[in-house]
Coordinates of C-alpha atoms and ligand atoms in Angstrom, one line a residue:
X150 CA 15.4 193.4 86.9
X151 CA 17.5 192.0 89.6
X152 CA 19.4 188.8 89.0
X153 CA 17.3 186.9 91.7
X154 CA 14.0 187.5 89.8
X155 CA 14.1 184.7 87.1
X156 CA 11.0 185.3 84.9
X157 CA 8.3 182.8 85.6
X158 CA 6.0 181.5 82.9
X159 CA 3.0 179.9 84.6
X160 CA 0.2 178.0 82.7
X161 CA -3.0 177.6 84.7
X162 CA -5.0 174.8 82.9
X163 CA -8.1 175.4 85.2
X164 CA -10.6 172.5 84.8
X165 CA -9.3 171.3 81.5
X166 CA -7.5 168.1 80.4
X167 CA -7.8 164.6 81.9
X168 CA -4.5 162.8 82.9
X169 CA -4.0 161.4 79.4
X170 CA -4.6 164.6 77.6
X171 CA -2.2 166.2 80.2
X172 CA 0.6 163.9 79.3
X173 CA 0.2 164.6 75.7
X174 CA 0.3 168.4 76.2
X175 CA 3.3 168.2 78.5
X176 CA 5.1 166.0 76.0
X177 CA 4.4 168.4 73.2
X178 CA 5.3 171.4 75.3
X179 CA 8.6 169.9 76.3
X180 CA 9.5 169.1 72.7
X181 CA 8.6 172.5 71.5
X182 CA 10.8 174.1 74.1
X183 CA 13.6 171.7 73.4
X184 CA 13.4 172.3 69.8
X185 CA 13.9 176.0 70.5
X186 CA 16.8 175.4 72.9
X187 CA 14.8 177.0 75.6
X188 CA 17.0 178.0 78.6
X189 CA 14.9 177.3 81.7
X190 CA 17.4 179.4 83.7
X191 CA 16.4 182.5 81.8
X192 CA 12.7 181.8 82.1
X193 CA 11.2 179.1 84.4
X194 CA 8.2 177.3 82.8
X195 CA 5.6 175.8 85.2
X196 CA 2.2 174.0 84.4
X197 CA -0.7 174.0 86.8
X198 CA -2.9 171.0 85.9
X199 CA -6.0 169.8 87.7
X200 CA -5.2 167.7 90.9
X201 CA -6.0 164.4 89.2
X202 CA -3.2 165.0 86.5
X203 CA -0.4 165.7 89.0
X204 CA 0.8 162.3 89.6
X205 CA 1.0 161.5 85.9
X206 CA 2.8 164.7 85.1
X207 CA 5.2 164.2 88.0
X208 CA 6.1 160.7 86.7
X209 CA 6.5 162.1 83.2
X210 CA 8.8 164.9 84.4
X211 CA 10.8 162.5 86.4
X212 CA 11.1 159.8 83.6
X213 CA 12.0 162.1 80.9
X214 CA 14.1 164.5 83.1
X215 CA 12.1 167.4 82.0
X216 CA 13.1 170.8 83.4
X217 CA 9.4 172.0 83.4
X218 CA 8.0 172.8 86.9
X219 CA 4.8 171.5 88.5
X220 CA 2.2 173.7 90.2
X221 CA -1.3 173.1 91.7
X222 CA -4.3 175.2 91.3
X223 CA -5.3 175.4 95.0
X224 CA -4.7 173.9 98.4
X225 CA -6.6 173.5 101.7
X226 CA -5.8 175.8 104.6
X227 CA -5.9 172.6 106.8
X228 CA -3.2 170.0 106.9
X229 CA -5.2 166.8 107.3
X230 CA -8.5 165.5 108.7
X231 CA -12.3 165.5 108.1
X232 CA -12.4 168.0 105.2
X233 CA -14.1 166.2 102.4
X234 CA -12.8 167.0 99.0
X235 CA -9.9 169.2 100.2
X236 CA -6.3 168.6 99.2
X237 CA -3.4 169.1 101.8
X238 CA -0.3 171.0 100.9
X239 CA 1.5 167.9 102.4
X240 CA 0.2 165.8 99.6
X241 CA 1.1 168.4 96.9
X242 CA 4.7 168.6 98.3
X243 CA 4.9 164.7 98.1
X244 CA 4.1 165.0 94.4
X245 CA 7.1 167.4 93.8
X246 CA 4.7 170.3 93.4
X247 CA 6.7 173.5 93.8
X248 CA 4.1 176.3 93.3
X249 CA 0.4 176.7 94.3
X250 CA -2.1 179.2 93.1
X251 CA -3.7 180.9 96.0
X252 CA -6.7 183.3 95.7
X253 CA -7.3 182.9 92.0
X254 CA -10.2 185.3 91.1
X255 CA -12.3 182.2 90.1
X256 CA -11.9 180.8 93.7
X257 CA -12.7 184.2 95.2
X258 CA -15.8 184.5 92.9
X259 CA -17.2 180.9 92.8
X260 CA -16.0 179.6 96.1
X261 CA -16.4 182.8 98.2
X262 CA -12.8 182.8 99.1
X263 CA -12.2 185.8 101.4
X264 CA -8.9 187.6 102.2
X265 CA -8.9 185.6 105.6
X266 CA -9.1 182.3 103.7
X267 CA -6.4 183.3 101.3
X268 CA -4.1 184.3 104.2
X269 CA -4.7 180.9 105.8
X270 CA -4.0 179.1 102.5
X271 CA -0.8 181.2 102.1
X272 CA 0.1 180.1 105.6
X273 CA -0.5 176.5 104.7
X274 CA 1.7 176.8 101.6
X275 CA 4.5 178.3 103.8
X276 CA 4.1 175.3 106.4
X277 CA 4.5 172.8 103.6
X278 CA 7.4 174.4 101.7
X279 CA 5.3 175.4 98.7
X280 CA 5.6 178.7 97.0
X281 CA 2.2 180.3 96.8
X282 CA 1.4 182.4 93.7
X283 CA -1.0 184.9 95.4
X284 CA -3.4 186.1 92.8
X285 CA -4.8 189.7 93.2
X286 CA -6.8 192.0 91.0
X287 CA -9.8 194.3 90.7
X288 CA -13.2 193.7 89.2
X289 CA -14.6 196.1 86.6
X290 CA -16.7 197.6 89.4
X291 CA -13.8 198.0 91.7
X292 CA -11.7 199.5 88.9
X293 CA -14.4 202.1 88.3
X294 CA -14.9 202.8 92.1
X295 CA -11.4 202.6 93.4
X296 CA -8.9 202.8 90.5
X297 CA -6.6 200.1 89.3
X298 CA -4.0 199.5 92.2
X299 CA -6.1 199.9 95.6
X300 CA -7.6 196.4 95.5
X301 CA -4.6 194.5 94.5
X302 CA -2.5 196.3 97.1
X303 CA -5.2 195.5 99.6
X304 CA -5.4 191.9 98.8
X305 CA -1.6 191.4 98.7
X306 CA -1.1 192.9 102.2
X307 CA -4.0 190.9 103.6
X308 CA -2.5 187.6 102.3
X309 CA 0.9 188.4 103.6
X310 CA -0.1 189.8 107.0
X311 CA 0.2 187.8 110.3
X312 CA 2.8 185.2 109.3
X313 CA 5.4 184.5 111.9
X314 CA 7.9 184.2 109.0
X315 CA 7.2 184.8 105.4
X316 CA 8.3 182.0 103.0
X317 CA 9.1 182.5 99.3
X318 CA 6.0 183.8 97.5
X319 CA 5.0 185.2 94.1
X320 CA 2.4 187.8 93.3
X321 CA 0.2 187.7 90.3
X322 CA -1.6 190.8 89.3
X323 CA -4.7 189.6 87.3
X324 CA -7.3 192.4 86.7
X325 CA -10.6 190.2 86.9
X326 CA -12.1 192.0 83.9
X327 CA -9.1 190.8 81.8
X328 CA -9.3 187.0 82.7
X329 CA -10.7 184.9 79.9
X330 CA -12.3 187.9 78.3
X331 CA -9.8 188.8 75.6
X332 CA -9.6 192.3 77.2
X333 CA -6.1 193.0 78.2
X334 CA -4.6 195.5 80.5
X335 CA -2.0 197.6 78.7
X336 CA 1.6 196.9 79.3
X337 CA 1.8 200.3 80.9
X338 CA -1.0 199.6 83.3
X339 CA 0.4 196.2 84.2
X340 CA 3.9 197.9 84.8
X341 CA 2.4 200.6 86.9
X342 CA 0.3 198.3 89.2
X343 CA 3.3 195.9 89.6
X344 CA 5.4 198.9 90.6
X345 CA 2.9 200.0 93.1
X346 CA 2.6 196.5 94.5
X347 CA 6.4 196.4 95.0
X348 CA 6.3 199.8 96.7
X349 CA 3.7 198.5 99.1
X350 CA 5.6 195.3 99.8
X351 CA 8.7 197.5 100.5
X352 CA 6.8 199.7 102.8
X353 CA 5.4 196.8 104.8
X354 CA 8.2 194.2 104.8
X355 CA 11.4 196.2 103.5
X356 CA 13.1 197.0 100.4
X357 CA 15.2 193.8 100.2
X358 CA 12.1 191.5 100.1
X359 CA 10.4 193.8 97.7
X360 CA 13.3 193.8 95.3
X361 CA 13.4 189.9 95.5
X362 CA 9.7 189.4 94.9
X363 CA 8.5 188.2 91.6
X364 CA 5.4 190.0 90.3
X365 CA 3.5 188.5 87.3
X366 CA 0.9 189.9 85.1
X367 CA -2.1 187.7 84.1
X368 CA -5.2 188.3 81.9
X369 CA -5.5 187.1 78.3
X370 CA -1.8 186.8 77.7
X371 CA -0.8 185.4 74.3
X372 CA 2.4 185.0 72.4
X373 CA 1.6 188.1 70.4
X374 CA 1.3 190.4 73.4
X375 CA 3.6 188.8 76.0
X376 CA 6.6 191.0 74.8
X377 CA 4.8 194.3 75.9
X378 CA 4.3 193.0 79.5
X379 CA 7.7 191.4 80.0
X380 CA 9.5 194.5 78.6
X381 CA 8.9 196.3 81.9
X382 CA 11.6 195.7 84.5
X383 CA 8.6 195.5 87.1
X384 CA 6.9 192.5 85.5
X385 CA 8.7 189.2 86.2
X386 CA 6.6 186.8 84.3
X387 CA 3.1 186.0 83.3
X388 CA 0.2 183.8 84.4
X389 CA -1.5 182.3 81.5
X390 CA -4.9 180.6 81.3
X391 CA -6.5 179.8 78.0
X392 CA -3.3 180.1 75.9
X393 CA -1.5 177.5 78.1
X394 CA -3.7 174.8 76.8
X395 CA -2.0 175.1 73.4
X396 CA 1.4 173.6 73.6
X397 CA 2.8 175.8 70.6
X398 CA 1.1 178.9 71.8
X399 CA 2.3 178.5 75.5
X400 CA 5.8 177.6 74.2
X401 CA 5.8 180.8 72.1
X402 CA 5.0 182.7 75.3
X403 CA 7.7 180.9 77.3
X404 CA 10.4 181.4 74.7
X405 CA 10.1 185.2 74.9
X406 CA 13.6 186.2 76.3
X407 CA 13.0 188.8 78.9
X408 CA 16.7 189.7 79.1
X409 CA 16.9 190.5 75.5
X410 CA 14.0 192.9 75.7
X411 CA 15.4 195.0 78.6
Ligands
PEP712 C1 -5.9 183.0 84.6 O1 -6.7 182.1 84.7 O2 -5.2 183.2 85.4 C2 -5.9 183.8 83.3 C3 -5.1 184.8 83.3 O3 -6.7 183.3 82.2 P1 -6.6 183.8 80.7 O4 -5.2 183.9 80.3 O5 -7.5 182.9 79.9 O6 -7.2 185.2 80.7

């Protein structure tokens, strides 16, 4: 692991928890991490609540001077205008949102988001100074037909293509067959795909950028299995769905000290 790649522990709440429940969870999470003397410089912890919770969580983070980070689950590829229901990156930035998920498999699957849309959303994140967490991963069918790394590499390069200048970004490798299913990629599989993604980024954009890029694993991560993933020098954090809705469980994941495992 290079020093620049501070492990990132990201909790994607999906469409769960209203703003009052969100406040309760963040308070519990912050207490649990404080209790354990969590060092946020050794592992960044970021929550991704639904849009309607963002303002409440921003206010809480501000008032209680929490070191937790704030992320959003999606953004519009447009900046403003007649796009009913869409959320601009500019609005997210105003709420102190730092990260935004782009191309989560549930967006690809249920909202027909193509590689072109995801590239445009990545561009929108760069325009507004947000860090996109670009989610990539193969379905079971693609795994059988193309193996484990071809699809994530293709999706990564498509999202990063055609930008005048790349801003900061993070890649999350999330095999679709492992999301919310309880099926987990092995630590070796996650490390191998992360290594191949880094090699592809190096080939396309240079070794310096590749060495600085954080690559996360996501898919049924829990406190009991996180160690295996983070032990690999190629895996720089985790994107957690279901387990991030339980403060104690998510805190257990976040408290894993990557530097002690290497
Ligand atoms: C996710 O939603 O990105 C995810 C990895 O979900 P889960 O941890 O529930 O598999």
